[in-house]
C-alpha atoms as one frame of an Amber mdcrd trajectory, in Angstrom:
protein
 -89.005 -23.907   7.211 -88.679 -24.101   3.479 -85.105 -24.881   2.710 -84.215
 -24.933  -0.838 -80.912 -26.789  -0.284 -80.993 -30.450  -1.455 -79.887 -33.067
   1.086 -77.248 -34.890  -0.925 -77.500 -38.060   1.051 -81.195 -38.483   0.732
 -81.235 -37.405  -2.848 -78.510 -39.739  -3.805 -80.177 -42.529  -1.898 -83.398
 -42.083  -3.725 -81.775 -42.422  -7.099 -80.140 -45.747  -6.314 -81.714 -48.660
  -8.125 -82.473 -51.302  -5.681 -82.948 -55.024  -6.236 -86.743 -55.395  -6.768
 -87.223 -51.678  -5.892 -86.082 -49.469  -8.833 -88.518 -46.664  -7.778 -89.079
 -46.782  -4.074 -92.363 -45.497  -2.729 -91.721 -45.947   1.075 -88.371 -44.550
   2.215 -86.924 -43.774   5.630 -83.286 -42.655   6.105 -82.082 -42.145   9.687
 -78.606 -40.532  10.273 -77.138 -39.874  13.655 -76.440 -36.283  14.310 -74.379
 -34.081  16.656 -75.072 -30.555  17.722 -73.057 -29.293  14.810 -74.840 -31.526
  12.281 -78.237 -30.584  13.601 -77.288 -26.873  13.192 -75.922 -27.423   9.670
 -79.016 -29.182   8.432 -81.514 -26.827  10.062 -79.963 -23.707   8.732 -78.457
 -22.184   5.530 -75.375 -20.170   4.849 -75.268 -16.905   2.714 -74.677 -18.263
  -0.792 -72.716 -15.235  -2.183 -70.792 -12.047  -1.421 -73.841  -9.818  -1.596
 -75.757 -12.062   0.762 -72.801 -12.262   3.182 -72.713  -8.388   3.145 -76.329
  -8.092   4.037 -76.185 -10.642   6.788 -72.994  -9.063   8.327 -74.469  -5.530
   8.142 -77.838  -6.686   9.587 -76.115  -8.643  12.256 -73.951  -5.778  13.362
 -76.404  -2.848  12.919 -79.816  -4.587  13.173 -80.745  -4.001   9.465 -79.249
  -3.750   6.032 -80.546  -2.630   2.655 -79.999  -3.806  -0.947 -81.617  -2.818
  -4.230 -82.589  -4.633  -7.341 -85.370  -6.355  -9.290 -85.584  -9.393  -7.008
 -84.729 -10.100  -3.432 -80.985 -10.960  -3.142 -81.502 -13.216  -0.108 -84.358
 -15.481   1.012 -85.558 -15.219   4.568 -87.306 -18.598   4.896 -84.584 -20.254
   6.917 -82.245 -19.423   9.824 -79.010 -18.144   8.585 -75.639 -19.454   9.966
 -73.010 -16.623   9.950 -69.655 -16.314  11.765 -70.579 -19.083  14.224 -73.921
 -17.514  15.207 -77.597 -18.107  13.999 -79.968 -15.515  12.863 -83.537 -15.184
  11.722 -84.174 -12.550   9.045 -87.168 -10.519   8.040 -87.549  -8.562   4.768
 -89.597  -5.639   3.545 -89.491  -3.910   0.041 -90.159  -0.607  -1.448 -90.539
   0.131  -5.133 -87.874   2.758  -6.102 -88.349   2.909  -9.866 -87.438   0.990
 -12.996 -84.170  -0.632 -14.383 -83.352  -2.069 -17.761 -83.132  -5.796 -18.376
 -81.115  -6.777 -21.257 -81.379 -10.264 -22.784 -79.036 -11.709 -25.365 -78.981
 -14.847 -27.445 -75.696 -16.482 -28.559 -75.741 -18.888 -31.472 -72.514 -20.911
 -31.780 -73.528 -22.244 -35.159 -74.016 -18.915 -36.821 -71.009 -17.451 -38.511
 -72.126 -13.913 -39.275 -69.047 -13.094 -41.148 -70.005  -9.425 -41.653 -70.797
  -8.712 -38.038 -68.587  -6.214 -36.253 -66.599  -8.174 -33.596 -65.335  -7.112
 -30.148 -62.772  -9.033 -27.986 -64.378 -10.388 -24.698 -61.726  -8.660 -22.712
 -62.643  -5.356 -24.280 -66.350  -5.493 -23.262 -67.399  -3.004 -20.658 -67.708
  -4.682 -17.221 -71.589  -5.156 -17.165 -71.576  -6.602 -20.706 -68.535  -8.827
 -19.818 -70.463 -10.239 -16.787 -73.422 -10.909 -18.992 -71.542 -12.646 -21.837
 -69.282 -14.401 -19.360 -72.192 -16.564 -18.387 -72.750 -18.150 -21.798 -69.491
 -17.498 -23.802 -68.342 -20.117 -24.415 -71.659 -22.060 -24.020 -71.815 -24.695
 -21.349 -70.268 -27.938 -22.307 -72.533 -30.205 -23.989 -75.110 -27.409 -24.699
 -76.334 -27.233 -28.343 -78.179 -24.548 -30.135 -78.824 -20.945 -29.065 -78.196
 -20.054 -25.429 -79.409 -16.946 -23.715 -78.870 -14.834 -20.636 -80.283 -11.651
 -19.093 -78.924  -9.073 -16.678 -80.382  -5.928 -15.145 -78.485  -2.622 -15.982
 -78.621   0.472 -13.805 -77.970   3.934 -15.144 -74.159   3.510 -14.858 -74.253
   0.130 -16.656 -76.278   1.696 -19.462 -73.941   4.408 -19.901 -70.925   1.994
 -20.165 -72.623  -0.788 -22.253 -72.157  -1.435 -26.002 -75.521  -3.088 -26.086
 -77.549  -0.109 -24.989 -79.375   1.690 -26.552 -78.412  -0.245 -29.533 -75.782
  -3.057 -30.044 -72.557  -1.721 -31.515 -71.350  -5.268 -32.384 -72.851  -8.497
 -33.593 -70.131 -10.987 -32.481 -67.789 -11.454 -29.542 -64.379 -13.293 -29.686
 -63.090 -15.175 -26.585 -60.107 -17.689 -26.375 -59.740 -17.729 -30.120 -63.440
 -18.523 -30.789 -65.948 -16.118 -32.292 -69.591 -16.133 -31.254 -72.366 -14.284
 -32.998 -75.032 -12.768 -30.783 -78.323 -10.873 -30.847 -79.879  -8.645 -28.295
 -83.480  -9.976 -28.114 -84.851  -7.855 -25.282 -84.505  -4.487 -23.573 -87.342
  -4.428 -20.951 -87.934  -1.974 -18.164 -88.571  -3.912 -14.914 -89.538  -2.672
 -11.419 -86.682  -2.085  -9.025 -87.077  -2.165  -5.218 -85.103  -1.420  -2.153
 -85.057  -4.331   0.132 -84.654  -3.879   3.935 -83.491  -6.850   6.006 -83.613
  -7.139   9.808 -81.679  -9.644  11.693 -82.476 -11.240  15.090 -79.782 -13.493
  16.651 -81.527 -16.612  17.875 -78.406 -18.649  19.000 -74.844 -17.767  19.942
 -73.349 -21.105  18.562 -74.186 -24.425  17.083 -74.919 -26.137  20.486 -77.451
 -23.432  21.414 -79.110 -23.470  17.983 -79.320 -27.301  18.047 -80.999 -27.140
  21.484 -83.463 -24.694  19.967 -84.289 -27.200  17.189 -84.592 -29.999  19.701
 -86.932 -28.033  21.810 -89.187 -27.353  18.764 -89.022 -30.621  16.898 -87.364
 -33.549  18.731 -89.521 -36.487  19.596 -88.747 -40.116  20.741 -89.510 -43.240
  18.886 -90.508 -45.793  21.580 -92.992 -48.597  21.939 -92.455 -49.816  18.428
 -93.742 -53.145  17.165 -91.283 -55.752  15.998 -92.087 -54.764  12.338 -91.641
 -51.097  12.966 -88.398 -51.706  14.806 -87.067 -53.697  11.862 -87.863 -50.789
   9.492 -86.109 -48.345  11.878 -83.062 -50.487  12.205 -82.767 -50.785   8.510
 -83.243 -47.020   8.212 -80.278 -46.570  10.344 -78.157 -49.116   8.562 -78.051
 -47.551   5.153 -81.759 -46.709   4.629 -85.028 -48.410   4.191 -86.602 -48.548
   0.758 -89.680 -50.362  -0.495 -91.692 -50.210  -3.661 -94.943 -50.504  -1.618
 -96.217 -49.148   1.670 -96.621 -51.878   4.208 -98.908 -51.665   7.284 -95.899
 -51.345   9.480 -94.463 -48.466   7.461 -97.737 -46.628   7.431 -98.124 -46.940
  11.214 -94.567 -45.745  11.653 -95.100 -42.901   9.290 -98.140 -41.967  11.295
 -95.905 -41.728  14.446 -93.705 -39.156  12.516 -96.861 -37.109  11.270 -97.974
 -36.650  14.750 -94.940 -34.325  15.302 -93.755 -31.180  13.679 -91.266 -31.833
  11.000 -88.149 -29.641  10.655 -88.832 -29.520   6.963 -92.288 -30.706   5.988
 -93.226 -31.886   2.530 -96.149 -33.399   0.725 -94.172 -36.641   0.505 -93.014
 -36.750   4.144 -90.332 -34.407   5.345 -87.289 -34.244   7.589 -87.687 -34.988
  11.252 -85.532 -34.922  14.404 -86.119 -38.091  16.380 -84.437 -39.888  19.324
 -84.190 -43.617  19.267 -82.494 -45.786  21.884 -80.746 -42.811  23.379 -79.380
 -41.370  20.034 -80.616 -38.414  18.079 -81.320 -38.974  14.214 -82.083 -36.777
  11.345 -84.841 -38.741   9.548 -85.819 -38.272   5.928 -89.226 -39.772   5.441
 -90.933 -40.372   2.026 -94.387 -41.845   1.520 -97.182 -41.313  -0.977 -99.204
 -38.114  -0.544-102.263 -40.293  -0.498-100.938 -42.083   2.556-100.527 -38.820
   4.410-104.283 -37.945   4.230
Protein backbone atom coordinates (compact mmCIF):
# COMPACT_ATOMS: atom_id res chain seq x y z
CA UNK A 1 0.00 0.00 0.00
CA UNK A 2 1.21 3.52 -0.78
CA UNK A 3 -1.17 5.80 1.02
CA UNK A 4 -0.62 9.49 0.48
CA UNK A 5 -2.60 10.54 3.52
CA UNK A 6 -0.53 12.00 6.36
CA UNK A 7 -1.07 10.45 9.75
CA UNK A 8 -1.64 13.56 11.79
CA UNK A 9 -0.77 11.98 15.12
CA UNK A 10 2.58 10.67 13.99
CA UNK A 11 3.46 13.77 12.00
CA UNK A 12 2.58 16.02 14.89
CA UNK A 13 4.53 13.91 17.31
CA UNK A 14 7.64 14.01 15.16
CA UNK A 15 7.58 17.81 15.08
CA UNK A 16 7.60 18.15 18.85
CA UNK A 17 10.84 19.43 20.31
CA UNK A 18 11.70 17.08 23.13
CA UNK A 19 14.10 17.65 25.97
CA UNK A 20 17.50 16.49 24.75
CA UNK A 21 15.97 15.24 21.48
CA UNK A 22 15.02 18.06 19.15
CA UNK A 23 15.36 15.84 16.09
CA UNK A 24 14.51 12.25 17.06
CA UNK A 25 16.07 9.46 15.03
CA UNK A 26 14.45 6.48 16.71
CA UNK A 27 10.66 6.77 17.03
CA UNK A 28 7.95 4.30 17.94
CA UNK A 29 4.33 5.32 18.49
CA UNK A 30 1.77 2.65 19.36
CA UNK A 31 -1.94 3.51 19.39
CA UNK A 32 -4.66 1.10 20.45
CA UNK A 33 -7.09 0.44 17.60
CA UNK A 34 -10.61 -0.93 17.16
CA UNK A 35 -12.01 -2.52 14.01
CA UNK A 36 -13.24 0.87 12.88
CA UNK A 37 -9.89 2.54 13.47
CA UNK A 38 -7.98 -0.22 11.65
CA UNK A 39 -10.33 0.11 8.70
CA UNK A 40 -9.96 3.89 8.69
CA UNK A 41 -6.16 3.85 8.76
CA UNK A 42 -5.81 1.09 6.16
CA UNK A 43 -8.08 2.72 3.56
CA UNK A 44 -8.81 6.07 1.94
CA UNK A 45 -12.04 7.84 1.07
CA UNK A 46 -12.79 9.41 -2.32
CA UNK A 47 -11.44 12.95 -2.00
CA UNK A 48 -13.91 14.83 -4.19
CA UNK A 49 -17.19 14.65 -6.07
CA UNK A 50 -15.62 13.24 -9.25
CA UNK A 51 -13.92 10.47 -7.30
CA UNK A 52 -17.13 9.62 -5.45
CA UNK A 53 -18.98 9.37 -8.75
CA UNK A 54 -16.36 7.02 -10.14
CA UNK A 55 -16.40 4.78 -7.08
CA UNK A 56 -20.18 4.72 -6.85
CA UNK A 57 -20.59 3.84 -10.54
CA UNK A 58 -17.84 1.22 -10.43
CA UNK A 59 -19.26 -0.29 -7.24
CA UNK A 60 -22.76 -0.51 -8.70
CA UNK A 61 -21.88 -1.51 -12.27
CA UNK A 62 -18.44 -3.06 -11.97
CA UNK A 63 -16.70 -0.28 -13.91
CA UNK A 64 -16.71 3.47 -14.54
CA UNK A 65 -14.99 5.82 -16.97
CA UNK A 66 -13.67 9.37 -16.81
CA UNK A 67 -11.61 11.48 -19.18
CA UNK A 68 -8.88 14.03 -18.67
CA UNK A 69 -5.16 14.64 -18.81
CA UNK A 70 -4.37 12.86 -15.55
CA UNK A 71 -6.04 10.10 -13.54
CA UNK A 72 -8.80 11.58 -11.36
CA UNK A 73 -8.42 8.86 -8.71
CA UNK A 74 -5.46 6.84 -7.43
CA UNK A 75 -5.84 3.08 -7.08
CA UNK A 76 -2.96 2.31 -4.69
CA UNK A 77 -5.14 1.89 -1.62
CA UNK A 78 -8.45 0.25 -0.70
CA UNK A 79 -11.34 2.68 -0.96
CA UNK A 80 -13.95 3.11 1.76
CA UNK A 81 -17.35 3.97 0.34
CA UNK A 82 -20.87 3.74 1.77
CA UNK A 83 -19.69 1.47 4.56
CA UNK A 84 -18.02 -1.11 2.29
CA UNK A 85 -14.44 -1.45 1.05
CA UNK A 86 -13.20 -1.82 -2.52
CA UNK A 87 -10.01 -2.37 -4.46
CA UNK A 88 -9.79 -0.48 -7.75
CA UNK A 89 -7.88 -1.12 -10.94
CA UNK A 90 -7.37 1.41 -13.73
CA UNK A 91 -6.57 1.28 -17.44
CA UNK A 92 -6.18 4.22 -19.82
CA UNK A 93 -6.61 4.92 -23.52
CA UNK A 94 -5.37 8.06 -25.28
CA UNK A 95 -8.32 9.84 -26.90
CA UNK A 96 -6.73 13.02 -28.26
CA UNK A 97 -5.53 16.39 -27.04
CA UNK A 98 -6.90 19.18 -24.88
CA UNK A 99 -5.71 22.70 -24.20
CA UNK A 100 -3.95 23.62 -20.97
CA UNK A 101 -4.22 27.32 -20.18
CA UNK A 102 -1.79 28.87 -17.69
CA UNK A 103 -2.20 32.34 -16.18
CA UNK A 104 -0.07 34.51 -13.91
CA UNK A 105 -1.58 37.12 -11.62
CA UNK A 106 0.63 39.93 -10.35
CA UNK A 107 -1.00 41.76 -7.42
CA UNK A 108 1.69 44.45 -7.56
CA UNK A 109 1.14 45.42 -11.21
CA UNK A 110 -1.40 48.18 -11.80
CA UNK A 111 -1.76 47.94 -15.61
CA UNK A 112 -4.08 51.00 -15.72
CA UNK A 113 -4.78 50.68 -19.45
CA UNK A 114 -5.69 46.97 -19.37
CA UNK A 115 -9.28 46.08 -20.17
CA UNK A 116 -10.96 44.80 -16.99
CA UNK A 117 -13.70 42.21 -16.46
CA UNK A 118 -15.61 41.55 -13.25
CA UNK A 119 -14.93 38.14 -11.73
CA UNK A 120 -18.66 37.34 -11.70
CA UNK A 121 -18.83 38.03 -15.46
CA UNK A 122 -16.12 35.54 -16.36
CA UNK A 123 -17.28 32.43 -18.23
CA UNK A 124 -17.45 29.40 -15.93
CA UNK A 125 -14.17 27.72 -17.01
CA UNK A 126 -12.26 30.99 -16.61
CA UNK A 127 -13.98 31.75 -13.30
CA UNK A 128 -12.90 28.38 -11.93
CA UNK A 129 -9.32 29.05 -13.03
CA UNK A 130 -9.13 32.57 -11.62
CA UNK A 131 -10.98 31.52 -8.48
CA UNK A 132 -7.92 29.57 -7.34
CA UNK A 133 -5.61 32.58 -7.23
CA UNK A 134 -7.82 35.71 -7.11
CA UNK A 135 -7.37 37.01 -4.54
CA UNK A 136 -3.92 35.43 -4.01
CA UNK A 137 -3.48 33.14 -0.98
CA UNK A 138 -3.02 35.05 2.25
CA UNK A 139 0.61 35.79 2.93
CA UNK A 140 1.66 34.99 -0.63
CA UNK A 141 3.74 37.71 -2.26
CA UNK A 142 4.69 38.23 -5.88
CA UNK A 143 3.31 36.59 -8.99
CA UNK A 144 1.01 33.59 -8.55
CA UNK A 145 0.00 31.18 -11.28
CA UNK A 146 -2.52 28.49 -12.06
CA UNK A 147 -3.38 26.13 -14.91
CA UNK A 148 -6.52 24.38 -16.11
CA UNK A 149 -7.37 22.05 -18.98
CA UNK A 150 -10.02 23.29 -21.41
CA UNK A 151 -12.14 20.99 -23.54
CA UNK A 152 -13.84 22.18 -26.74
CA UNK A 153 -16.83 23.64 -24.88
CA UNK A 154 -14.55 25.47 -22.44
CA UNK A 155 -12.53 26.96 -25.31
CA UNK A 156 -15.67 28.20 -26.99
CA UNK A 157 -16.85 29.96 -23.83
CA UNK A 158 -13.48 31.31 -22.63
CA UNK A 159 -12.29 34.93 -22.86
CA UNK A 160 -8.71 33.63 -22.69
CA UNK A 161 -8.78 31.53 -25.86
CA UNK A 162 -7.56 31.93 -28.55
CA UNK A 163 -6.39 35.32 -27.25
CA UNK A 164 -7.03 37.10 -23.96
CA UNK A 165 -9.78 39.69 -24.34
CA UNK A 166 -8.89 41.34 -21.01
CA UNK A 167 -5.78 42.11 -18.99
CA UNK A 168 -7.25 42.50 -15.51
CA UNK A 169 -9.99 41.01 -13.38
CA UNK A 170 -11.86 42.75 -10.55
CA UNK A 171 -13.14 40.88 -7.51
CA UNK A 172 -14.53 42.20 -4.23
CA UNK A 173 -13.38 45.71 -5.05
CA UNK A 174 -9.81 44.72 -5.89
CA UNK A 175 -8.31 44.75 -9.36
CA UNK A 176 -5.72 42.20 -10.41
CA UNK A 177 -3.72 42.32 -13.62
CA UNK A 178 -2.98 38.98 -15.27
CA UNK A 179 -1.18 37.46 -18.21
CA UNK A 180 -1.81 34.26 -20.12
CA UNK A 181 1.64 32.66 -20.13
CA UNK A 182 0.80 29.32 -21.72
CA UNK A 183 -1.60 27.62 -24.09
CA UNK A 184 -0.31 24.07 -24.55
CA UNK A 185 -1.86 21.04 -26.17
CA UNK A 186 -1.69 18.08 -23.78
CA UNK A 187 -2.62 14.43 -24.21
CA UNK A 188 -6.10 13.46 -23.02
CA UNK A 189 -7.09 9.98 -21.90
CA UNK A 190 -10.13 7.93 -21.08
CA UNK A 191 -9.63 6.20 -17.74
CA UNK A 192 -11.52 3.01 -17.02
CA UNK A 193 -11.91 1.94 -13.39
CA UNK A 194 -13.00 -1.48 -12.18
CA UNK A 195 -14.03 -2.11 -8.58
CA UNK A 196 -13.90 -5.29 -6.52
CA UNK A 197 -15.63 -5.32 -3.16
CA UNK A 198 -13.23 -6.84 -0.62
CA UNK A 199 -15.22 -6.28 2.59
CA UNK A 200 -18.84 -5.59 3.44
CA UNK A 201 -18.10 -3.49 6.52
CA UNK A 202 -15.35 -2.18 8.78
CA UNK A 203 -15.20 -5.33 10.90
CA UNK A 204 -14.69 -7.55 7.86
CA UNK A 205 -12.10 -5.20 6.40
CA UNK A 206 -10.22 -4.97 9.71
CA UNK A 207 -10.11 -8.78 9.87
CA UNK A 208 -8.69 -8.81 6.34
CA UNK A 209 -5.93 -6.43 7.44
CA UNK A 210 -5.25 -8.48 10.56
CA UNK A 211 -4.95 -11.68 8.52
CA UNK A 212 -2.39 -10.05 6.24
CA UNK A 213 -0.37 -7.96 8.69
CA UNK A 214 -1.02 -8.59 12.41
CA UNK A 215 1.81 -10.06 14.46
CA UNK A 216 2.37 -10.40 18.20
CA UNK A 217 5.08 -8.73 20.21
CA UNK A 218 6.15 -11.24 22.82
CA UNK A 219 9.29 -12.52 24.48
CA UNK A 220 10.68 -9.01 24.81
CA UNK A 221 13.70 -8.13 26.85
CA UNK A 222 13.25 -5.71 29.73
CA UNK A 223 14.80 -2.91 27.66
CA UNK A 224 12.55 -3.66 24.67
CA UNK A 225 9.50 -3.78 26.91
CA UNK A 226 10.37 -0.37 28.35
CA UNK A 227 10.46 1.07 24.84
CA UNK A 228 7.11 -0.48 23.98
CA UNK A 229 5.49 0.77 27.19
CA UNK A 230 6.78 4.27 26.47
CA UNK A 231 5.57 4.02 22.87
CA UNK A 232 2.06 3.26 24.15
CA UNK A 233 2.19 6.02 26.75
CA UNK A 234 2.62 8.98 24.40
CA UNK A 235 5.39 7.74 22.12
CA UNK A 236 9.06 6.77 22.29
CA UNK A 237 11.58 9.26 20.85
CA UNK A 238 15.37 9.16 20.97
CA UNK A 239 18.08 11.07 19.16
CA UNK A 240 20.16 7.91 18.78
CA UNK A 241 19.39 4.26 18.10
CA UNK A 242 20.03 2.02 21.08
CA UNK A 243 20.73 -1.71 20.84
CA UNK A 244 17.31 -2.39 22.35
CA UNK A 245 15.57 -0.21 19.77
CA UNK A 246 17.52 -1.86 16.93
CA UNK A 247 16.55 -5.34 18.11
CA UNK A 248 12.94 -4.25 18.55
CA UNK A 249 12.88 -2.66 15.08
CA UNK A 250 14.21 -5.93 13.68
CA UNK A 251 11.18 -7.72 15.11
CA UNK A 252 8.97 -5.31 13.16
CA UNK A 253 10.98 -5.69 9.96
CA UNK A 254 10.48 -9.45 10.08
CA UNK A 255 6.79 -8.82 9.26
CA UNK A 256 4.87 -7.13 6.46
CA UNK A 257 4.09 -3.50 7.18
CA UNK A 258 0.66 -2.16 6.33
CA UNK A 259 2.52 0.85 4.94
CA UNK A 260 6.27 0.30 4.48
CA UNK A 261 8.75 3.12 4.13
CA UNK A 262 12.51 3.59 3.96
CA UNK A 263 12.39 4.97 7.48
CA UNK A 264 10.28 2.24 9.03
CA UNK A 265 6.58 2.11 8.30
CA UNK A 266 3.20 1.45 9.85
CA UNK A 267 2.50 -1.92 11.41
CA UNK A 268 -0.36 -3.73 13.10
CA UNK A 269 0.80 -5.46 16.26
CA UNK A 270 -0.72 -7.25 19.25
CA UNK A 271 0.82 -6.65 22.63
CA UNK A 272 -0.52 -8.04 25.91
CA UNK A 273 -3.84 -8.86 24.24
CA UNK A 274 -4.43 -5.43 22.66
CA UNK A 275 -4.10 -4.50 18.99
CA UNK A 276 -1.99 -1.43 18.23
CA UNK A 277 -1.24 0.62 15.14
CA UNK A 278 2.52 1.18 15.33
CA UNK A 279 4.40 3.97 13.57
CA UNK A 280 8.08 3.07 13.45
CA UNK A 281 10.93 5.36 12.40
CA UNK A 282 14.58 4.44 12.22
CA UNK A 283 17.50 5.49 10.00
CA UNK A 284 17.57 3.78 6.58
CA UNK A 285 21.10 2.57 7.33
CA UNK A 286 19.70 0.69 10.32
CA UNK A 287 17.24 -1.12 8.07
CA UNK A 288 19.95 -2.69 5.93
